[in-house]
Coordinates of C-alpha atoms in Angstrom, one line a residue:
M6 CA 6.2 -16.4 -19.3
Y7 CA 3.6 -14.0 -18.6
N8 CA 2.4 -11.4 -20.8
F9 CA 2.7 -8.2 -19.0
D10 CA 2.7 -6.0 -22.1
A11 CA -1.1 -7.1 -22.9
I12 CA -3.6 -4.5 -22.5
I13 CA -6.9 -5.5 -20.7
D14 CA -9.9 -3.7 -21.4
R15 CA -11.3 -3.1 -18.2
R16 CA -14.1 -0.2 -18.8
N17 CA -17.5 -1.0 -18.2
T18 CA -16.7 -3.7 -15.6
A19 CA -17.6 -1.2 -12.2
C20 CA -14.1 -1.1 -11.9
V21 CA -12.6 2.1 -9.9
K22 CA -10.1 3.5 -11.8
Y23 CA -11.6 3.6 -15.6
D24 CA -14.9 3.6 -14.7
N25 CA -15.5 5.8 -11.9
L26 CA -13.5 9.1 -13.2
A27 CA -16.6 11.3 -13.6
N28 CA -17.0 10.5 -9.9
V29 CA -13.1 11.5 -9.1
F30 CA -12.0 13.5 -11.7
G31 CA -15.0 15.0 -13.3
L32 CA -13.8 13.7 -16.7
T33 CA -14.1 10.6 -18.5
D34 CA -11.6 11.1 -21.7
I35 CA -8.4 10.7 -19.5
L36 CA -5.7 8.0 -19.2
P37 CA -6.1 6.9 -15.3
M38 CA -2.6 6.1 -14.0
W39 CA -3.8 6.7 -10.0
V40 CA -5.1 4.5 -8.1
A41 CA -3.3 1.8 -6.5
D42 CA -4.4 -1.3 -8.7
M43 CA -2.6 -2.9 -11.2
D44 CA -3.6 -3.6 -15.1
F45 CA -1.8 -7.0 -15.3
Q46 CA -4.0 -9.8 -15.4
V47 CA -3.2 -12.3 -12.8
A48 CA -1.5 -15.1 -11.9
P49 CA -3.1 -18.2 -14.1
E50 CA -3.0 -20.1 -11.1
I51 CA -4.9 -17.6 -9.3
Q52 CA -8.0 -17.4 -12.2
E53 CA -8.0 -21.4 -12.3
A54 CA -8.9 -21.0 -8.6
V55 CA -11.6 -19.0 -9.6
H56 CA -13.2 -20.6 -12.5
Q57 CA -13.0 -24.4 -10.2
Y58 CA -15.3 -22.6 -7.7
A59 CA -17.3 -20.7 -9.8
E60 CA -18.5 -23.8 -11.8
K61 CA -19.8 -25.4 -8.9
G62 CA -22.5 -22.8 -9.0
V63 CA -23.4 -22.4 -5.4
F64 CA -22.0 -19.5 -3.5
G65 CA -23.0 -20.0 0.2
Y66 CA -21.5 -18.7 3.4
T67 CA -17.6 -19.6 3.6
F68 CA -14.4 -18.9 6.1
R69 CA -10.8 -18.9 5.6
T70 CA -9.8 -22.4 5.9
D71 CA -6.8 -23.4 7.7
E72 CA -5.0 -24.5 4.4
A73 CA -5.4 -20.9 3.7
K74 CA -3.9 -19.8 7.0
Q75 CA -1.2 -22.4 6.1
A76 CA -0.6 -20.8 2.8
F77 CA 0.3 -17.9 4.0
I78 CA 2.3 -18.9 6.9
D79 CA 4.5 -21.1 4.5
W80 CA 4.4 -17.5 2.8
V81 CA 5.6 -14.9 4.7
A82 CA 8.0 -17.6 6.4
R83 CA 9.8 -18.3 2.9
R84 CA 9.4 -14.3 1.9
H85 CA 10.0 -12.7 4.8
N86 CA 11.9 -15.0 7.3
W87 CA 8.8 -14.6 9.5
Y88 CA 7.5 -17.5 11.4
V89 CA 4.0 -17.1 12.2
K90 CA 1.9 -19.3 14.7
K91 CA -1.8 -19.8 13.5
E92 CA -3.8 -18.3 16.4
W93 CA -2.0 -15.0 15.7
I94 CA -4.0 -14.8 12.3
L95 CA -7.1 -12.7 12.2
S96 CA -9.2 -11.5 9.1
S97 CA -10.6 -8.1 7.9
P98 CA -12.5 -7.3 4.4
G99 CA -9.2 -5.0 3.8
I100 CA -6.5 -3.0 5.5
V101 CA -8.3 0.4 5.9
T102 CA -11.3 -1.3 8.0
A103 CA -8.9 -3.0 9.8
L104 CA -6.9 0.4 10.6
S105 CA -10.4 1.8 11.8
I106 CA -11.1 -1.0 13.8
A107 CA -7.7 -0.9 15.4
V108 CA -7.9 2.8 16.2
R109 CA -11.3 2.1 17.9
V110 CA -10.4 -1.0 20.5
Y111 CA -6.7 0.3 20.8
T112 CA -7.8 3.9 21.9
K113 CA -10.5 6.5 23.5
T114 CA -11.9 9.6 22.0
G115 CA -9.3 12.8 21.7
D116 CA -6.4 10.2 22.0
K117 CA -3.2 11.2 19.8
V118 CA -2.7 8.5 17.0
L119 CA 0.8 9.3 14.9
I120 CA 1.6 9.1 11.2
F121 CA 4.1 10.3 9.1
T122 CA 3.5 12.5 6.2
P123 CA 2.3 12.1 3.4
V124 CA 0.7 9.3 3.5
Y125 CA -2.1 6.9 2.3
P126 CA -5.2 9.3 2.6
P127 CA -7.0 6.6 4.7
F128 CA -4.6 7.1 7.6
H129 CA -5.8 10.7 8.1
A130 CA -9.3 9.5 7.7
V131 CA -9.5 6.7 10.5
V132 CA -8.0 8.8 13.1
K133 CA -10.0 11.9 12.6
D134 CA -13.4 9.6 11.1
N135 CA -13.3 8.4 14.9
K136 CA -13.0 11.3 16.8
R137 CA -9.4 10.4 17.8
Q138 CA -6.6 13.1 17.9
L139 CA -4.4 13.2 14.3
V140 CA -0.8 13.6 15.3
C141 CA 1.2 14.0 12.2
S142 CA 5.4 13.8 11.5
S143 CA 6.6 15.2 8.9
L144 CA 9.0 13.4 6.6
K145 CA 12.3 15.0 5.7
V146 CA 13.4 15.1 1.9
E147 CA 17.1 15.3 1.3
N148 CA 19.0 14.6 -1.4
N149 CA 16.0 13.0 -2.8
H150 CA 15.4 10.7 -0.6
Y151 CA 12.7 10.7 1.9
R152 CA 13.7 10.1 6.2
I153 CA 11.9 10.6 9.4
D154 CA 12.2 13.3 11.6
W155 CA 13.6 11.7 14.6
E156 CA 13.7 14.4 16.8
D157 CA 10.1 15.7 15.6
F158 CA 9.0 12.1 16.0
E159 CA 10.1 11.5 19.5
A160 CA 9.2 14.7 21.0
K161 CA 5.6 13.6 19.5
L162 CA 5.5 10.1 21.2
K163 CA 6.7 12.0 24.6
D164 CA 3.9 14.2 24.6
G165 CA 1.1 11.2 25.2
V166 CA 0.5 9.5 21.7
K167 CA -0.9 6.3 22.0
L168 CA -0.9 4.7 18.9
L169 CA 1.4 5.0 15.7
I170 CA 0.1 3.8 12.2
M171 CA 2.8 2.5 10.2
S172 CA 3.3 2.4 5.9
N173 CA 6.0 -0.3 5.4
S174 CA 6.6 -0.1 2.4
H175 CA 5.6 3.8 2.7
N176 CA 3.1 4.7 -0.2
P177 CA 3.1 7.2 -1.2
V178 CA 7.0 7.9 -1.3
G179 CA 8.3 4.4 -2.1
R180 CA 10.6 3.9 1.1
V181 CA 11.3 0.5 1.9
W182 CA 12.5 1.4 5.8
T183 CA 15.6 -0.6 6.8
K184 CA 15.9 -3.0 9.8
E185 CA 17.6 -0.2 11.5
E186 CA 14.9 2.5 11.6
L187 CA 12.2 -0.3 12.0
L188 CA 14.5 -1.0 15.2
R189 CA 14.9 2.5 15.9
I190 CA 11.1 3.2 15.6
G191 CA 9.9 0.4 17.9
E192 CA 12.2 1.0 20.6
L193 CA 10.6 4.2 20.8
C194 CA 7.4 3.2 20.8
L195 CA 7.9 0.6 23.4
Q196 CA 9.8 3.8 25.3
Y197 CA 6.7 5.3 25.1
G198 CA 4.1 3.3 25.7
V199 CA 2.9 3.1 22.0
T200 CA 1.4 0.0 20.3
I201 CA 2.1 -0.1 16.4
L202 CA -0.1 -0.5 13.8
S203 CA 1.8 -1.8 11.0
D204 CA 0.5 -2.0 7.4
E205 CA 2.3 -3.9 5.2
I206 CA 0.3 -4.2 2.6
H207 CA 3.6 -3.6 0.1
S208 CA 5.4 -6.2 1.6
D209 CA 6.1 -8.4 -1.1
L210 CA 7.0 -5.6 -3.6
A211 CA 10.2 -4.5 -2.1
L212 CA 12.2 -3.7 -5.7
P213 CA 15.6 -5.1 -6.2
G214 CA 18.5 -4.1 -4.2
H215 CA 15.7 -3.4 -0.8
K216 CA 14.2 -5.8 1.4
H217 CA 11.0 -5.6 3.5
V218 CA 11.4 -6.0 7.3
V219 CA 8.5 -7.0 8.9
M220 CA 8.5 -5.0 11.8
A221 CA 7.5 -7.6 14.2
T222 CA 10.2 -9.8 13.6
L223 CA 12.7 -7.1 15.0
S224 CA 11.9 -8.6 18.9
P225 CA 9.6 -10.2 20.9
E226 CA 8.9 -7.1 22.5
I227 CA 8.5 -5.0 19.9
A228 CA 6.0 -7.9 18.1
D229 CA 4.0 -7.4 21.5
I230 CA 3.0 -4.1 20.6
T231 CA 2.7 -4.5 16.8
V232 CA -0.8 -5.2 14.9
T233 CA 0.8 -6.6 11.3
M234 CA -1.6 -5.9 8.8
M235 CA -1.0 -7.9 5.4
A236 CA -3.2 -8.6 2.1
P237 CA -2.6 -10.4 -1.1
S238 CA -4.3 -7.4 -3.0
K239 CA -1.6 -5.1 -4.0
T240 CA 1.0 -8.0 -4.7
F241 CA -1.2 -10.4 -6.6
N242 CA -4.0 -7.5 -8.2
I243 CA -6.9 -9.0 -6.4
A244 CA -7.7 -5.3 -4.3
G245 CA -11.5 -6.4 -5.2
M246 CA -11.5 -9.7 -3.5
M247 CA -11.5 -7.5 -0.1
N248 CA -9.6 -10.3 2.1
S249 CA -6.8 -9.2 4.5
V250 CA -4.7 -10.7 7.0
I251 CA -4.3 -9.3 10.7
V252 CA -1.3 -10.9 12.7
I253 CA -1.3 -10.5 16.6
S254 CA 1.0 -12.2 18.5
S255 CA -0.3 -10.4 21.9
P256 CA -2.7 -12.5 23.3
E257 CA -4.5 -9.0 24.9
L258 CA -4.0 -6.9 21.4
R259 CA -5.6 -10.1 19.6
R260 CA -8.3 -10.4 21.7
L261 CA -9.6 -7.3 21.6
F262 CA -9.4 -6.7 18.4
E263 CA -10.8 -10.3 17.7
E264 CA -14.3 -9.3 19.9
E265 CA -14.5 -6.2 17.5
I266 CA -14.2 -8.1 14.3
L267 CA -17.0 -10.4 15.6
C268 CA -19.3 -7.7 17.2
L269 CA -19.2 -6.0 13.7
H270 CA -19.7 -9.8 12.3
L271 CA -16.9 -8.8 9.7
D272 CA -15.5 -12.4 10.3
L273 CA -17.2 -14.8 7.7
G274 CA -15.3 -13.1 4.4
N275 CA -16.6 -14.0 1.0
I276 CA -15.8 -17.2 -0.8
F277 CA -13.6 -15.9 -3.8
G278 CA -11.9 -13.8 -1.5
H279 CA -10.6 -17.2 0.1
V280 CA -10.3 -18.7 -2.9
T281 CA -8.1 -16.3 -4.6
F282 CA -5.9 -15.4 -0.9
E283 CA -5.4 -19.8 -0.4
A284 CA -4.1 -19.8 -4.7
A285 CA -1.8 -16.7 -4.3
Y286 CA 0.0 -17.3 -1.3
K287 CA 0.3 -21.0 -2.9
H288 CA 1.7 -20.7 -6.1
G289 CA 2.3 -16.8 -6.7
D290 CA 6.1 -16.8 -6.6
A291 CA 7.1 -17.1 -9.9
W292 CA 4.2 -14.1 -11.8
L293 CA 5.4 -12.3 -8.6
D294 CA 9.2 -12.2 -9.4
E295 CA 8.6 -11.5 -12.9
M296 CA 6.0 -9.0 -12.1
I297 CA 8.6 -6.9 -10.4
G298 CA 11.0 -7.5 -13.0
Y299 CA 8.6 -5.7 -15.4
L300 CA 8.2 -2.6 -13.0
E301 CA 11.4 -2.2 -12.7
K302 CA 11.6 -1.9 -16.5
N303 CA 8.9 0.7 -16.1
I304 CA 10.5 2.5 -14.0
E305 CA 14.2 2.2 -15.1
Y306 CA 12.1 3.6 -18.8
T307 CA 10.5 7.0 -16.5
D308 CA 13.5 7.5 -14.6
Q309 CA 15.2 8.2 -18.2
F310 CA 12.3 9.9 -20.0
L311 CA 11.9 12.1 -17.3
R312 CA 16.0 12.9 -17.4
Q313 CA 16.7 13.2 -21.0
E314 CA 12.8 14.5 -21.9
L315 CA 11.4 16.6 -19.0
P316 CA 14.3 17.0 -16.7
I317 CA 11.4 19.6 -15.3
V318 CA 9.9 16.5 -13.6
K319 CA 12.0 14.4 -11.0
M320 CA 11.0 11.0 -9.8
I321 CA 11.7 10.4 -6.4
P322 CA 13.5 6.8 -6.9
P323 CA 11.2 4.1 -5.4
E324 CA 12.3 1.6 -3.1
G325 CA 9.2 -0.8 -3.7
S326 CA 5.4 -1.1 -4.9
F327 CA 4.2 0.3 -8.6
L328 CA 3.6 4.0 -7.5
L329 CA 5.7 7.1 -8.5
W330 CA 5.8 10.1 -6.3
L331 CA 7.0 12.4 -9.1
D332 CA 7.8 16.2 -7.8
F333 CA 6.8 18.9 -10.2
R334 CA 7.7 22.2 -8.2
A335 CA 10.3 23.1 -10.5
T336 CA 7.6 23.8 -13.0
G337 CA 7.1 27.1 -11.1
L338 CA 3.3 26.2 -11.4
S339 CA 0.8 26.5 -7.9
H340 CA 0.0 23.0 -7.4
E341 CA -4.1 23.8 -8.5
Q342 CA -2.4 25.3 -12.0
I343 CA -0.8 21.5 -11.7
R344 CA -3.7 19.8 -11.6
E345 CA -5.2 21.6 -13.9
K346 CA -2.9 21.4 -16.5
L347 CA -2.8 17.7 -16.1
L348 CA -6.4 16.9 -16.2
H349 CA -7.3 19.2 -18.8
E350 CA -4.4 20.0 -21.5
A351 CA -2.3 16.3 -20.7
K352 CA -6.0 14.5 -20.2
L353 CA -4.1 12.6 -17.2
G354 CA -5.5 11.2 -14.2
L355 CA -2.7 11.1 -11.4
N356 CA -3.4 10.9 -7.3
S357 CA -3.2 15.0 -6.1
G358 CA -0.2 14.9 -3.4
T359 CA -2.1 17.5 -1.2
D360 CA -4.3 14.1 -0.6
F361 CA -1.8 12.8 1.4
G362 CA -0.9 15.5 3.5
P363 CA 0.2 19.3 3.2
E364 CA 3.5 17.6 1.9
G365 CA 2.4 17.1 -0.9
E366 CA 2.6 20.3 -2.3
G367 CA 3.5 20.2 -6.2
F368 CA 3.7 16.1 -6.0
F369 CA 1.6 13.8 -7.6
R370 CA 1.5 10.2 -8.1
M371 CA 1.7 8.0 -11.0
N372 CA 0.8 4.0 -10.8
I373 CA 3.1 2.8 -13.3
G374 CA 1.2 -1.3 -12.7
C375 CA 0.6 -1.4 -16.0
P376 CA 1.6 -2.0 -19.5
L377 CA 5.3 -0.1 -20.7
A378 CA 2.3 1.3 -23.7
T379 CA 0.7 2.6 -20.8
V380 CA 3.6 4.2 -19.1
K381 CA 5.1 5.7 -22.2
E382 CA 1.5 7.0 -23.1
G383 CA 1.4 8.9 -19.8
L384 CA 5.0 10.0 -20.2
E385 CA 4.4 11.4 -23.9
R386 CA 1.6 13.6 -22.3
L387 CA 3.4 14.9 -19.7
K388 CA 5.8 16.0 -21.7
K389 CA 3.6 17.7 -24.1
I390 CA 2.5 20.3 -21.4
F391 CA 5.4 21.0 -19.5
K392 CA 8.4 20.6 -22.4

């Protein structure tokens, strides 16, 4: 029904992925398979909603309507069995903004904030930039599968951690945390008085065979210490619209967050953010289901290619999202040598694993949220330099 094979020319559109390569990589003639947005055209209902509003020709102040909030409420009910009340919903321009605000309002200067590493680089930044103490619990890799080091995690919670920032599903290693894992995390945080920031921006992208579990659905007690952050951005490829949703059932946690949002005058949002938000959550089911099927084929192709053509590079099997965590350690090269070969020989732009923490040494992240032809081109470029 939808053409995910279409090649959309995104160059010269002020597109970070294609037009900011010189600033990020120092080169412009590379195939960009890095930053986490997709190359797929959005659902036609989203396009139509934008067209209809654009035709009015007036773009004044706007706000997220009750109808838009209801679209989100209906979405998470049917997709995640999560029943949200309208008064729990706040907004933020983006989840990274929301994380920074939450760090500021739920902790004090010097407080300990824990993250599981390797993880999305802004998790590190929002802690350090706000002069909090960053505490890292390294995920363990066993049989090509990442898991939580429970002994290390609990020991660090005991040592005075005030806040946990969760990536659920986990970026970059592709874990969709199970109900049992999340329950154990939640119960430990309850035991040690730790507030949870649950970044669930990839929640809608669980791959077949895996089920996303919203942290706040586990129990009323866990919900009461959890700030859930979601957005239509990754799901529907509308990251440029900068419109996220923050769900907080605890009146006190919600009051603190809302006060800071209002203080910083970040509450209004932008017109097309609101328009696309509502259209996506109202009409996006069919597009999303087909897109996930397409991603699954891209992943299967990549897995088969690496096994048959390039076994020296290993893929951590993803459970969610369109980001692959590739292991280059068997090449015997240093991380910097691999990076240089990728950039200057393969002409391929991937995210460096060390940006996600020291545990990313020897790893690179590849974005396969693109037409299969682009995936094939990227893999052929890899093959030429590591065969």
